[in-house]
XYZ file of C-alpha atoms in Angstrom:
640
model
C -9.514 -20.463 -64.098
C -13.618 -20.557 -64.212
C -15.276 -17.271 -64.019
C -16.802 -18.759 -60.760
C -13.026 -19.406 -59.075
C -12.371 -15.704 -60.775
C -14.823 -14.284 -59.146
C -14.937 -15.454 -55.589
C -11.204 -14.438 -55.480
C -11.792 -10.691 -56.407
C -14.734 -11.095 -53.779
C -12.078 -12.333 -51.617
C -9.534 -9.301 -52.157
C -12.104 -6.749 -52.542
C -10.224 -5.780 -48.750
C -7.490 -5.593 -50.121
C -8.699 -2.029 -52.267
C -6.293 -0.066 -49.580
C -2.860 -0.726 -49.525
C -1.073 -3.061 -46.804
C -0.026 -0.618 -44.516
C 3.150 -0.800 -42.166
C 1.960 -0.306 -39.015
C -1.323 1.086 -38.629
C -2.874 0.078 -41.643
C -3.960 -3.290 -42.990
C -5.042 -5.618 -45.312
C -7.761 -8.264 -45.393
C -4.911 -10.459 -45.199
C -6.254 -11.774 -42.140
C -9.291 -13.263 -44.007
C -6.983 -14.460 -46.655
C -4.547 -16.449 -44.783
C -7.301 -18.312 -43.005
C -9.398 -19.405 -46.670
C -10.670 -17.764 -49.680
C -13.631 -19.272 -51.427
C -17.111 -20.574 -50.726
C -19.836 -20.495 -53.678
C -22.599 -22.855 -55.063
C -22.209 -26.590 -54.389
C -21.174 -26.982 -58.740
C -18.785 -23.763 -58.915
C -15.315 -24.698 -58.931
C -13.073 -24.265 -55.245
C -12.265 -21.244 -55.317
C -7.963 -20.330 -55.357
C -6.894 -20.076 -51.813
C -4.245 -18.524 -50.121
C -0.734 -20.353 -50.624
C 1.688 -17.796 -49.814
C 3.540 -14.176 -49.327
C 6.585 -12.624 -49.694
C 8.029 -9.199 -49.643
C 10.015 -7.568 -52.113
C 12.184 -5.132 -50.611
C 13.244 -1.524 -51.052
C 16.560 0.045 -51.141
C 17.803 1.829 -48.492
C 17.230 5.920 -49.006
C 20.277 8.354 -50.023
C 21.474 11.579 -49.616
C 19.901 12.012 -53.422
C 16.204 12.153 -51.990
C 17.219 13.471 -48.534
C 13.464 14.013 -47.633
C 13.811 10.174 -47.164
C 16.123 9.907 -44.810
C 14.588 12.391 -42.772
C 11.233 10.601 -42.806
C 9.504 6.782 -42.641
C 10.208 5.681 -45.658
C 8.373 2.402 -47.020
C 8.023 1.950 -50.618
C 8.330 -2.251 -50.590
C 5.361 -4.386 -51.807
C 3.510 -7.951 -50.207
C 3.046 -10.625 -53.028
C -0.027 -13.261 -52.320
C 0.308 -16.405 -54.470
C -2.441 -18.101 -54.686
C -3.024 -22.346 -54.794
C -3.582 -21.620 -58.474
C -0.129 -20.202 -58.936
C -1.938 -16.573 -59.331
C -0.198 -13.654 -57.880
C -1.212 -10.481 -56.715
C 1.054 -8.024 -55.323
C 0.274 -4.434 -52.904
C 2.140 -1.928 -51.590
C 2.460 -0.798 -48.411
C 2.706 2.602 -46.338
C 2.710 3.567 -43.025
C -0.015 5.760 -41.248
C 1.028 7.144 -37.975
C -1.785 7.692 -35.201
C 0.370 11.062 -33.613
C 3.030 12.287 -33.287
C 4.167 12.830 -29.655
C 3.351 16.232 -28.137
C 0.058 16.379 -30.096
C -3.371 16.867 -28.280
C -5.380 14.061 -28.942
C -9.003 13.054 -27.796
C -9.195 11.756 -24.802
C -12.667 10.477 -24.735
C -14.524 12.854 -22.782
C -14.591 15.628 -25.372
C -11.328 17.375 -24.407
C -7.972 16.503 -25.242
C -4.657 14.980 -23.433
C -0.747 15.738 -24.221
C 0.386 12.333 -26.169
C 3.486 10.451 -24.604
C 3.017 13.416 -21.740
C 4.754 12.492 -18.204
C 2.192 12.636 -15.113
C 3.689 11.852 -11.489
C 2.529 9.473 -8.809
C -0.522 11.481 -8.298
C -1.224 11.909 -11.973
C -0.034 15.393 -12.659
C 1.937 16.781 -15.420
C 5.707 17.139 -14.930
C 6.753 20.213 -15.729
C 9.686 21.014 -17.919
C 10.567 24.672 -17.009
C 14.305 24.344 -18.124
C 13.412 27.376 -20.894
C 12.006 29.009 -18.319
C 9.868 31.465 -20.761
C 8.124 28.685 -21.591
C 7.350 25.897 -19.359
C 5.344 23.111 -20.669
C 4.425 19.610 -19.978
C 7.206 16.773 -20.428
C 6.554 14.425 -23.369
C 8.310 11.413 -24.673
C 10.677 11.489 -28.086
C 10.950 7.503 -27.324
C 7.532 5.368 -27.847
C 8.110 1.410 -27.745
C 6.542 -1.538 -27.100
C 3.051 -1.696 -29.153
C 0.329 -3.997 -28.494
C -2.490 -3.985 -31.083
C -6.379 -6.331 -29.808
C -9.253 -6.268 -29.333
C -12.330 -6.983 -26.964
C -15.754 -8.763 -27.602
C -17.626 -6.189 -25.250
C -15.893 -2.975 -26.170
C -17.746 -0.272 -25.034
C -15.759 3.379 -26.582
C -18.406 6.020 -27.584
C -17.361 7.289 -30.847
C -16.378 4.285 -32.764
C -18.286 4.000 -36.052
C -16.818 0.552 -37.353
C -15.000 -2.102 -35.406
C -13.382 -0.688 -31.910
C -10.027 -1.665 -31.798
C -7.046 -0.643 -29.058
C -3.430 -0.494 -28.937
C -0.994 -0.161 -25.544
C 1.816 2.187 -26.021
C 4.269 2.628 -23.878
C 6.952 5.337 -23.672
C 10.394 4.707 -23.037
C 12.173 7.805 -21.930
C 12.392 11.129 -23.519
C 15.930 12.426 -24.588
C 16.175 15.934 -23.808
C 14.100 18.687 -22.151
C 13.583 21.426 -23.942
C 16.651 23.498 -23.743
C 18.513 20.449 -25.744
C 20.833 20.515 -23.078
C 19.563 18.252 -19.985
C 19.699 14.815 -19.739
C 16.257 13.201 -19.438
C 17.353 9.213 -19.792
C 15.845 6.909 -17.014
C 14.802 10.666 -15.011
C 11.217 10.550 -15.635
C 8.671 7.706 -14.867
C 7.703 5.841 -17.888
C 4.061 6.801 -19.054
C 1.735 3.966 -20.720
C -1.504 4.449 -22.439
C -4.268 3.045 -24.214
C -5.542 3.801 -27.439
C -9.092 3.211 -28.521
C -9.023 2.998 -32.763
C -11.708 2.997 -35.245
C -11.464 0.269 -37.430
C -13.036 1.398 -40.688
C -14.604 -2.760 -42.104
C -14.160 -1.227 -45.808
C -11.035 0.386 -45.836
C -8.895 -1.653 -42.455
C -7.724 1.988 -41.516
C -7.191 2.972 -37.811
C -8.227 6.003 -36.837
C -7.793 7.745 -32.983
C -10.773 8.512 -31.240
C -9.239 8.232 -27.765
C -5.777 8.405 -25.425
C -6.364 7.346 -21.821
C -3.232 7.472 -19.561
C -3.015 4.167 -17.850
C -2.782 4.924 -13.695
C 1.218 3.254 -13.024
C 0.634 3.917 -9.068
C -0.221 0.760 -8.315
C 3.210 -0.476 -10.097
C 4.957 2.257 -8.366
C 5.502 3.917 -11.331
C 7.585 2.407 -14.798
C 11.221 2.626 -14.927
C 12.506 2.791 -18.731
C 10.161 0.303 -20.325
C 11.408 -0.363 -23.731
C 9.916 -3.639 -25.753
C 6.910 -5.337 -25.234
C 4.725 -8.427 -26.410
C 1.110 -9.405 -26.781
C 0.448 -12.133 -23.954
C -1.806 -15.032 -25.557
C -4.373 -14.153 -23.242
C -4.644 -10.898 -24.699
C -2.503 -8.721 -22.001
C -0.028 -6.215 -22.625
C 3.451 -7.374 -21.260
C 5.574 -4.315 -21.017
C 9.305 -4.466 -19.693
C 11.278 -2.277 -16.874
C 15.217 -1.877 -18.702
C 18.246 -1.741 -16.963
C 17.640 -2.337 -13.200
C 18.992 0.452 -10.876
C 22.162 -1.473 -8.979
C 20.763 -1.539 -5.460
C 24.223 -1.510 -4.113
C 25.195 1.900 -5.665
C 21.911 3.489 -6.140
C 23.264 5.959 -2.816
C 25.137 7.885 -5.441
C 22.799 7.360 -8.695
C 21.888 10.670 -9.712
C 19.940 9.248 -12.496
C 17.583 7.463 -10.087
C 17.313 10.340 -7.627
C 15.580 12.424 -10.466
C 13.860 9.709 -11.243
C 12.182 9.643 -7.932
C 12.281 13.391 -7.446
C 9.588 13.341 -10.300
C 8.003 10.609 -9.794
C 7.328 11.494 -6.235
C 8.788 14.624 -5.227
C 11.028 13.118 -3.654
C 14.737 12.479 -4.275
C 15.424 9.399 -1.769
C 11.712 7.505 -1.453
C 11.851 5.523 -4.616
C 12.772 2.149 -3.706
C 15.383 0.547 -6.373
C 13.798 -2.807 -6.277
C 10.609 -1.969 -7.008
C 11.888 -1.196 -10.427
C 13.774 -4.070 -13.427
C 10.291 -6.184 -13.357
C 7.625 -6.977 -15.332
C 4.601 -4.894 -15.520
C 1.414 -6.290 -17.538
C -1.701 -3.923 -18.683
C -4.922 -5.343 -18.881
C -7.240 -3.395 -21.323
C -11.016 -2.936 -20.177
C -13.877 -2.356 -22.623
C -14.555 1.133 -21.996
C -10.699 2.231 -23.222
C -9.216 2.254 -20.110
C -6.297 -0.058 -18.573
C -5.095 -1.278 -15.526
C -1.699 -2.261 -14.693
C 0.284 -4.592 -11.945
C 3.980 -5.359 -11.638
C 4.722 -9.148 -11.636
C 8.037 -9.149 -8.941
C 8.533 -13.206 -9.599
C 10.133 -13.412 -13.593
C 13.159 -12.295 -12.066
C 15.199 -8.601 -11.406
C 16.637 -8.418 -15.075
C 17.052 -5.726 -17.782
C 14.128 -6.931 -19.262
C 13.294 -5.942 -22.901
C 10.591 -7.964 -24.393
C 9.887 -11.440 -22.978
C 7.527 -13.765 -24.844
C 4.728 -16.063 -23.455
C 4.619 -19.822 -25.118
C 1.287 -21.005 -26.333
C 1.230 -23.169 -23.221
C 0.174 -20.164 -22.009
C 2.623 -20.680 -18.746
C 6.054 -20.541 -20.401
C 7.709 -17.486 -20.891
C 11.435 -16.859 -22.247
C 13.257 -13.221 -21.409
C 15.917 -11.894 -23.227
C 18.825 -9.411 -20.810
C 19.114 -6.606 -22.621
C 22.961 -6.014 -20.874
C 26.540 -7.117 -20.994
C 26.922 -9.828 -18.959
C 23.066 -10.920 -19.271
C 21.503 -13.974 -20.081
C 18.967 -15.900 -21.019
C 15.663 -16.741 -19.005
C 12.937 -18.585 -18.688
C 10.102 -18.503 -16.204
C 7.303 -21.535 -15.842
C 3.730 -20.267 -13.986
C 2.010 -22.113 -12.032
C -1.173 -21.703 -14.129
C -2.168 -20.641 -17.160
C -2.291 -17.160 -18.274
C -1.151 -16.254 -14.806
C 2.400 -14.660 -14.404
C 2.224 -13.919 -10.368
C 3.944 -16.972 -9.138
C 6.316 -19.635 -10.982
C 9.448 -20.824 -11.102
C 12.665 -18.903 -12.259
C 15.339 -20.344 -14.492
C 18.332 -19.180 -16.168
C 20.571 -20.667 -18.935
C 23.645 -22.595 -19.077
C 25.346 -23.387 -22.728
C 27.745 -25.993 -23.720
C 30.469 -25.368 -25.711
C 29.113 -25.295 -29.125
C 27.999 -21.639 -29.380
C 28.817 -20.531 -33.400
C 28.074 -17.377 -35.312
C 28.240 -19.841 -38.712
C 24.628 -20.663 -39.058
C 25.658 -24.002 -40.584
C 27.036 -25.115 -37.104
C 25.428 -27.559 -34.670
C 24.892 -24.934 -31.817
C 25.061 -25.291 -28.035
C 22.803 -27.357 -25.724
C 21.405 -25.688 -23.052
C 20.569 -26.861 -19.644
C 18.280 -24.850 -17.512
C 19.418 -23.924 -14.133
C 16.359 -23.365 -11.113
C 16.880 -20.176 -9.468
C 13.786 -20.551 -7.453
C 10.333 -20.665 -7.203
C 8.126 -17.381 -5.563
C 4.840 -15.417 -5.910
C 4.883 -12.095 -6.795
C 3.232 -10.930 -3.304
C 6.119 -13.005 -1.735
C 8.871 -11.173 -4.317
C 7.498 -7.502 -3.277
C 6.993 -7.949 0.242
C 10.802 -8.672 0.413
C 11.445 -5.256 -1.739
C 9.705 -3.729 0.179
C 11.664 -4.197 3.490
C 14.682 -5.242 2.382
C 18.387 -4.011 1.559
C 20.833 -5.062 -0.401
C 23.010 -5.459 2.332
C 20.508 -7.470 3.660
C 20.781 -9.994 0.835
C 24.425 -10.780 0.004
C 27.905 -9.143 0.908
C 29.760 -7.816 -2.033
C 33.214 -6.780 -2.708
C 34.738 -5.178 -6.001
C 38.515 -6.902 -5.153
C 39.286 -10.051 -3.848
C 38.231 -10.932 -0.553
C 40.659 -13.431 -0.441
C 37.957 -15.533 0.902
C 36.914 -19.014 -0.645
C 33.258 -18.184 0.738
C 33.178 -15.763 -1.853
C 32.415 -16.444 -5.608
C 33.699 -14.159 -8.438
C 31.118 -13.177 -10.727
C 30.980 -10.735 -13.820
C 28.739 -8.256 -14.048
C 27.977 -5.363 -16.357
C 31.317 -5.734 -18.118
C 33.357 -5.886 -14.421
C 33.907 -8.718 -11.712
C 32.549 -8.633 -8.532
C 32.883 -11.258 -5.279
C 29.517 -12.159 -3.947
C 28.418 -14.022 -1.181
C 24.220 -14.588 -0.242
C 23.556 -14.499 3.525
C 21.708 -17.287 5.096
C 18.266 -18.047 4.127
C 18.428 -14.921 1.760
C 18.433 -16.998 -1.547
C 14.982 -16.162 -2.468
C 15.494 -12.463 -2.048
C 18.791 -12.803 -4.312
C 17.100 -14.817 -6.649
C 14.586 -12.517 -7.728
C 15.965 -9.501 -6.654
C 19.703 -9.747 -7.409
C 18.835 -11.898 -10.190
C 22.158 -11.415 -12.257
C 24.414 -11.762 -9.306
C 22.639 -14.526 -8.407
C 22.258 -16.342 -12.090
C 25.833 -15.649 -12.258
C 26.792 -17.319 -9.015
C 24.718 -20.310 -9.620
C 26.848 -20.772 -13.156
C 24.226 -19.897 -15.715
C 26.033 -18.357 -19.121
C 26.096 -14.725 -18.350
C 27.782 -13.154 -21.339
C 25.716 -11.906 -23.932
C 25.971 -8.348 -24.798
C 22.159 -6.627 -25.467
C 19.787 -9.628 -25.399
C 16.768 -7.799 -26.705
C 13.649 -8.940 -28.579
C 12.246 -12.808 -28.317
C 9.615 -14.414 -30.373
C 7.918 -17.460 -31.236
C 7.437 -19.308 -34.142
C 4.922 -21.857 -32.360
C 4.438 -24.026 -35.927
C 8.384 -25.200 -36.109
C 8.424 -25.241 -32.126
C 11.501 -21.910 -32.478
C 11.744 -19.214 -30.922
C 14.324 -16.450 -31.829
C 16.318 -13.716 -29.860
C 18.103 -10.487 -30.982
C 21.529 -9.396 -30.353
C 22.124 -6.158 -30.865
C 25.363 -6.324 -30.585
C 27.964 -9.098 -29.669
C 31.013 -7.368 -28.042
C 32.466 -6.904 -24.645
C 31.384 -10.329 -23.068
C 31.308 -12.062 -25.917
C 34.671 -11.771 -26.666
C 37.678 -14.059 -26.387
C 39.928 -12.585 -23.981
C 38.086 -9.118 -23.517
C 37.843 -8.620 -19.424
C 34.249 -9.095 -19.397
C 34.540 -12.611 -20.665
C 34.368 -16.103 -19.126
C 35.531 -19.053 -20.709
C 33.167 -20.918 -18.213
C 30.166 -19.259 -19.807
C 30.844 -21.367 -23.369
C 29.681 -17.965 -25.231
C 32.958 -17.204 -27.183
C 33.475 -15.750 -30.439
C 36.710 -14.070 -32.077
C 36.044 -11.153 -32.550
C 33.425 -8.289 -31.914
C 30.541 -8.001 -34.604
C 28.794 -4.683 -33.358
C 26.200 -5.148 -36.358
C 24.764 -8.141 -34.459
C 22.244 -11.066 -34.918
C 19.106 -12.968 -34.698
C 19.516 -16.351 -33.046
C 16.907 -19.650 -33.042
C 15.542 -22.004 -30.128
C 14.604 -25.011 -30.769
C 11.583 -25.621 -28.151
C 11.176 -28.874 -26.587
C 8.973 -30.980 -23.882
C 10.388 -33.741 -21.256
C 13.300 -31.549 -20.144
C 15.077 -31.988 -17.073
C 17.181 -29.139 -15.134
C 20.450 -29.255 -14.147
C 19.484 -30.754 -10.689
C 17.406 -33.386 -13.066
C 14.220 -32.256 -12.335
C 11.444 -32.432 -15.073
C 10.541 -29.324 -16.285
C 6.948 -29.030 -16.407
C 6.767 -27.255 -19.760
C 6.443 -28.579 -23.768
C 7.919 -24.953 -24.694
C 11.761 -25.186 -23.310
C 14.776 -23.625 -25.408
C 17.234 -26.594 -25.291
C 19.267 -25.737 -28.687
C 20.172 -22.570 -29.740
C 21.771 -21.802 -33.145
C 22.631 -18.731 -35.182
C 19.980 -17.601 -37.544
C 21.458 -14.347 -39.170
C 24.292 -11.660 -38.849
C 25.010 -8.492 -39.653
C 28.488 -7.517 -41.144
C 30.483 -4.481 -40.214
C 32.793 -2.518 -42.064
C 35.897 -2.290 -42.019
C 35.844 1.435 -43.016
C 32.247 3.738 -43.489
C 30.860 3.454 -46.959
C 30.317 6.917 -48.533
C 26.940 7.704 -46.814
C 28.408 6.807 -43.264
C 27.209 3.285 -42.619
C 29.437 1.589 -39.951
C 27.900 -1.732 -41.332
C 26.464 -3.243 -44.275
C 23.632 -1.467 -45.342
C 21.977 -4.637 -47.058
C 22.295 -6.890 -44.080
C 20.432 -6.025 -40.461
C 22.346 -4.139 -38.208
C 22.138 -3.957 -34.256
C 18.361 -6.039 -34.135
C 16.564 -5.211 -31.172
C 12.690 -5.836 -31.781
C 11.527 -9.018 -33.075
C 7.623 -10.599 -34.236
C 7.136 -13.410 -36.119
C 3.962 -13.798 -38.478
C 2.626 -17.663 -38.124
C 0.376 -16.778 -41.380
C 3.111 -14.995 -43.308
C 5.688 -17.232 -42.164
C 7.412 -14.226 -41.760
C 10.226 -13.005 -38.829
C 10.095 -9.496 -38.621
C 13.310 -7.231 -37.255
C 13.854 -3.985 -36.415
C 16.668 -2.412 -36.048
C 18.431 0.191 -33.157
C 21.642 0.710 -34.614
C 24.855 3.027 -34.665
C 26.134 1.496 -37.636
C 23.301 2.353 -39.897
C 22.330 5.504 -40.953
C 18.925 5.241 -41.295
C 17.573 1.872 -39.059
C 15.185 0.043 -40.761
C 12.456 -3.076 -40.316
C 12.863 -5.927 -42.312
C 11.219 -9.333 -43.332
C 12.821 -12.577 -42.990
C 10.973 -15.573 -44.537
C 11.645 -18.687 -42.745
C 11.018 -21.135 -45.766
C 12.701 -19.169 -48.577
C 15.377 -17.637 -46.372
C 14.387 -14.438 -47.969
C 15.379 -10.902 -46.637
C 13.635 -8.071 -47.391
C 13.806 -4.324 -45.987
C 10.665 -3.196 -45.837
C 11.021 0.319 -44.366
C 13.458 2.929 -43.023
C 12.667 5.193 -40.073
C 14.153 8.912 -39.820
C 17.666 9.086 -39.762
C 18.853 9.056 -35.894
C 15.931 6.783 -35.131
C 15.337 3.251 -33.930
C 13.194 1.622 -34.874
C 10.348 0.425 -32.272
C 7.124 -1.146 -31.363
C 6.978 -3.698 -33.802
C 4.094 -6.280 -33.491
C 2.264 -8.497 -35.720
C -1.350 -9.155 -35.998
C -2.241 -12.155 -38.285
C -6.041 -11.189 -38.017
C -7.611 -8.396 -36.171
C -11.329 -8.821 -37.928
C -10.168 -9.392 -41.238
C -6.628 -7.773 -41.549
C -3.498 -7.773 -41.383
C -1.287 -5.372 -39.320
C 2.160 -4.470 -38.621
C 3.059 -2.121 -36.392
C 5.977 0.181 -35.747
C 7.470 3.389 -33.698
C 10.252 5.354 -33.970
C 12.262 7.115 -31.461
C 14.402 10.078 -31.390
C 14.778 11.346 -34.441
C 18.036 12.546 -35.674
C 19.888 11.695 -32.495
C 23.315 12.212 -34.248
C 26.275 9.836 -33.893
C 29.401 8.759 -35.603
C 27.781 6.850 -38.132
C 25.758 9.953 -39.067
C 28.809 12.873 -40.027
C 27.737 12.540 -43.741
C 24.840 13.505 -43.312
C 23.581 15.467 -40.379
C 24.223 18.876 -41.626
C 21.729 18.265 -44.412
C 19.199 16.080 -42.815
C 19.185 17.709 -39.308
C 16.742 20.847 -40.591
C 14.325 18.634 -42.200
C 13.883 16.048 -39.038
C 13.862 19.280 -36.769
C 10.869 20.575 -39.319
C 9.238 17.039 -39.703
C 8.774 16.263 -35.971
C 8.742 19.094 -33.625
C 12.308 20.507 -33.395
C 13.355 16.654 -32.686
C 11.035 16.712 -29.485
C 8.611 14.654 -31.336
C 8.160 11.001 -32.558
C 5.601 8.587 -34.194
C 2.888 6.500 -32.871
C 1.612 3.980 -36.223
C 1.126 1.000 -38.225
């Protein structure tokens, strides 16, 4: 190689002095990927980007148990270059808080992080120790978003301004480790304004501003989330309250006793819809709830580069799979609704064909149409439903959440069950409702693929278990609680199951298996429930375009420790890539090709060392250093 080519390539990595860092640190990569070189018209090109690939790490033991009790990442990136050059870095992971810190929020005070406010914007209380009250704050952050803005405006910033939305999912306990908290407390979002240092591609905090969810009528358990193309946050609502039982939901009643002081004014369909947060230049955010992509347990949807198409995961048993078309681009308030039906060739063996899919229309609505009926409406209203047989051929049996049901919509009420009742009403219309824990989707927009985690496939899934179909052409043999990632393949000129063209390039119409995990048939020494070197229970996904990379993370009872991995598309390549406390899922993964230069991943964690089966081994060791590590288990991390 000439000294010239030599030298614009260390010019070229001169970024990459800091270490990659999971999360919320980076690496020029960004600058990389796109083309290295430049130099006098009679100097050699210079060697450009060809490739990466990760070399794992091995999963921590009970012989270092500071690493189980911690984020562990210890793997390295590898950046061939068109000259067959390598050079390799390691990565780490640099949290921005922990929850329950005081951070800066901007105005020279500070703000609880992950803390709950009510409708009005006031802390909720946690008095259950009742010596020492104190604000509620989240042991659950998820869904990440990492952009920027042209006209960012954030005093304080030295280098390049930078934000991230964070949302919270729940919190676990309150403080007396004894009371429930799941799904009682309105989900808080914020946005994070982050000093990008040009040298170094570190983030640093230099403000927290609680995003205002009153105009959303407050979050209800939002859990994954993507970056829109357009540069909007789409967050998630998980789990829809059941409208027709939500009388004697105590969950819910809290729910709205703290959202609004109130144990009956919380409306249950106001809640299972998609929220998006816009970020504006001065570091603040604004949010509204888009009632039209249908009444799901949405987890983290992902917009096509069409900028119109949009498929949704159901993270339940008996869920499906969705897709919503808008009417216009990079606007999700009105479009039509469609869910999926599969033919018979649905395989776990990655070698198989896989199923077709035909798209069945559930309707077409605005999201001011959508909330104006949730807003006056009942489920009673909508559809009549019985939990035995009617005995009444007007009736259709459906399965839902693991039981059957007999529904029947009233007249001129399809709308309102179509986005509102959306999995009785998928169900009744004969769309595939059986997979267990539909969670993360992503797009791999080069190969035209998009992929989907299973976290598990059980229950609905199975042959003969009471929650399955054979109508629904989802069948395997057996349970495989350790999961798996399957593939789309995304086409144009396709027609729904009435035969009209859908007006989208982006539609799923063959889905495959990718990977699995593999359970055990008895625990390994350390606990693991399933194989330690394979994923296990995948919930988030990103894919890398640059990288070529498909990144999973895991929320598991099978593994000890979950972890994040990297999947290489071309090599087929898997590589773990970090471990998250013990007890912890892992969460808020995203991907950002090129954010001025670099390269970032970033991931959560929630509640550490929340002890199950898998974790007997090992919780009487690890359960004082997590408690020490992030306050008393109250306490989780925020990073890249």
């Amino acid at each position: 190689m000439s000294q010239s080519n030599a030298l614009h390539r260390r010019q070229a990595l001169k970024f990459l002095g800091a270490p990659l860092m999971l999360s919320l640190g980076g690496t020029a990569l960004g600058s990389l990927l796109t083309a290295c070189g430049g130099g006098s018209d009679d100097a050699a090109p210079a060697a450009s980007f060809a490739s990466a690939s990760f070399t794992g790490m091995a999963a921590p033991s009970l012989a270092t148990p500071a690493d189980m009790a911690k984020t562990l990442v210890s793997s390295t990136l590898t950046v061939k270059f068109s000259d067959d050059s390598t050079q390799g870095f390691s990565l780490a992971y640099a949290p921005f808080f922990t929850t329950g810190d005081l951070v800066p929020d901007g105005k020279g005070g500070t703000i609880l992080a992950g803390g709950y406010v009510d409708f009005a914007g006031k802390p909720i209380v946690d008095a259950t120790v009742a010596a020492s009250p104190r604000q509620f704050f989240s042991d659950s952050p998820d869904g990440t978003s990492l952009l920027k803005l042209d006209n960012a405006t954030v005093a304080g910033v030295k280098g390049n301004t930078v934000f991230a939305v964070v949302q919270f999912e729940y919190t676990t306990w309150a403080q007396d480790g004894k009371t429930d908290m799941y799904g009682r407390l309105p989900s808080p979002i914020a946005v994070l304004t982050l000093d990008q240092d040009p040298a170094t591609g570190k983030l640093t905090l230099v403000k927290y501003h609680n995003v205002d969810t009153a105009p959303a009528m407050g979050l209800w358990i939002t859990c994954g989330a993507s970056l829109s193309p357009w540069g909007t946050h789409l967050s998630s609502e998980e789990y829809e309250p059941d409208a027709f039982t939500i009388a004697g939901n105590a969950q819910f009643k809290a729910y709205s006793q703290n959202l609004f002081g109130d144990a009956t004014q919380a409306n249950p369909y106001h809640y299972g819809h998609l929220p998006e947060v816009t970020v504006n230049p001065d570091g603040t955010g604004t949010i509204k709830k888009h009632y039209c992509l249908g009444r799901i347990s949405h987890e983290l949807i992902q917009a096509m580069p069409d900028n119109r198409t949009a498929i949704m995961g159901d993270d339940a048993t008996n869920g499906g799979f969705f897709m919503f078309v808008a009417d216009k681009e990079k606007d999700l308030s009105a479009g039509s609704l469609y869910v999926a039906k599969f033919d018979a060739g649905f395989s776990l063996d990655p070698a198989a064909a896989g199923a077709a899919i035909t798209w069945i229309k559930l309707g077409s609505a605005t999201s001011a149409e959508v909330k104006a009926l949730a807003d006056t409406l009942k489920p009673t209203d909508i559809m009549d439903l019985a939990t035995t047989d009617p005995l009444d051929a007007t009736f259709t049996k459906i399965w839902l959440s693991g039981k059957v049901q007999w529904v029947r919509v009233k007249a001129g009420m399809d709308k309102a069950a179509a986005f509102l009742e959306t999995h009785r009403y998928a169900a009744l219309k004969g769309g595939s409702m059986a997979f267990t824990k539909m969670e993360g989707t992503t797009v791999n927009a080069k190969d035209k693929i998009a992929y989907s985690a299973l976290q598990n496939m059980q229950s609905s899934m199975v042959k003969g278990n009471a929650a399955w179909n054979p109508d629904f052409n989802i069948t395997i043999d057996k349970a495989l609680n350790a999961g798996g990632v399957l593939t789309h393949t995304l086409s144009a000129g396709q027609k729904d199951s009435a035969g009209t063209a859908i007006n989208s390039e982006w539609v799923p119409s063959l889905t495959k298996t990718l990977l699995v995990g593999e359970d055990l048939a008895t625990a390994d020494a350390l606990g693991n429930l399933a194989n330690p070197d394979k994923i296990g229970a995948p919930d988030n996904l990103k894919f890398s375009e640059k990288l070529r990379t498909l990144f999973i993370g895991e929320d598991s009872a099978y593994h000890v420790n979950n972890f994040v991995w990297a999947y290489n598309v071309d090599t087929k390549v898997l590589s773990r890539i970090a471990s998250m406390p013990s007890g912890a899922e892992a969460t808020g993964l995203g991907v950002v090709d090129d954010l001025n230069g670099w390269t970032y991943i970033t991931s959560n964690f929630q509640h550490p060392g929340y002890w199950e089966a898998v974790h007997g081994v090992v919780k009487s060791t690890l359960e004082p250093l997590i408690k020490a590590n992030y306050k008393d288990k109250f306490g989780a991390q925020v990073g890249t």
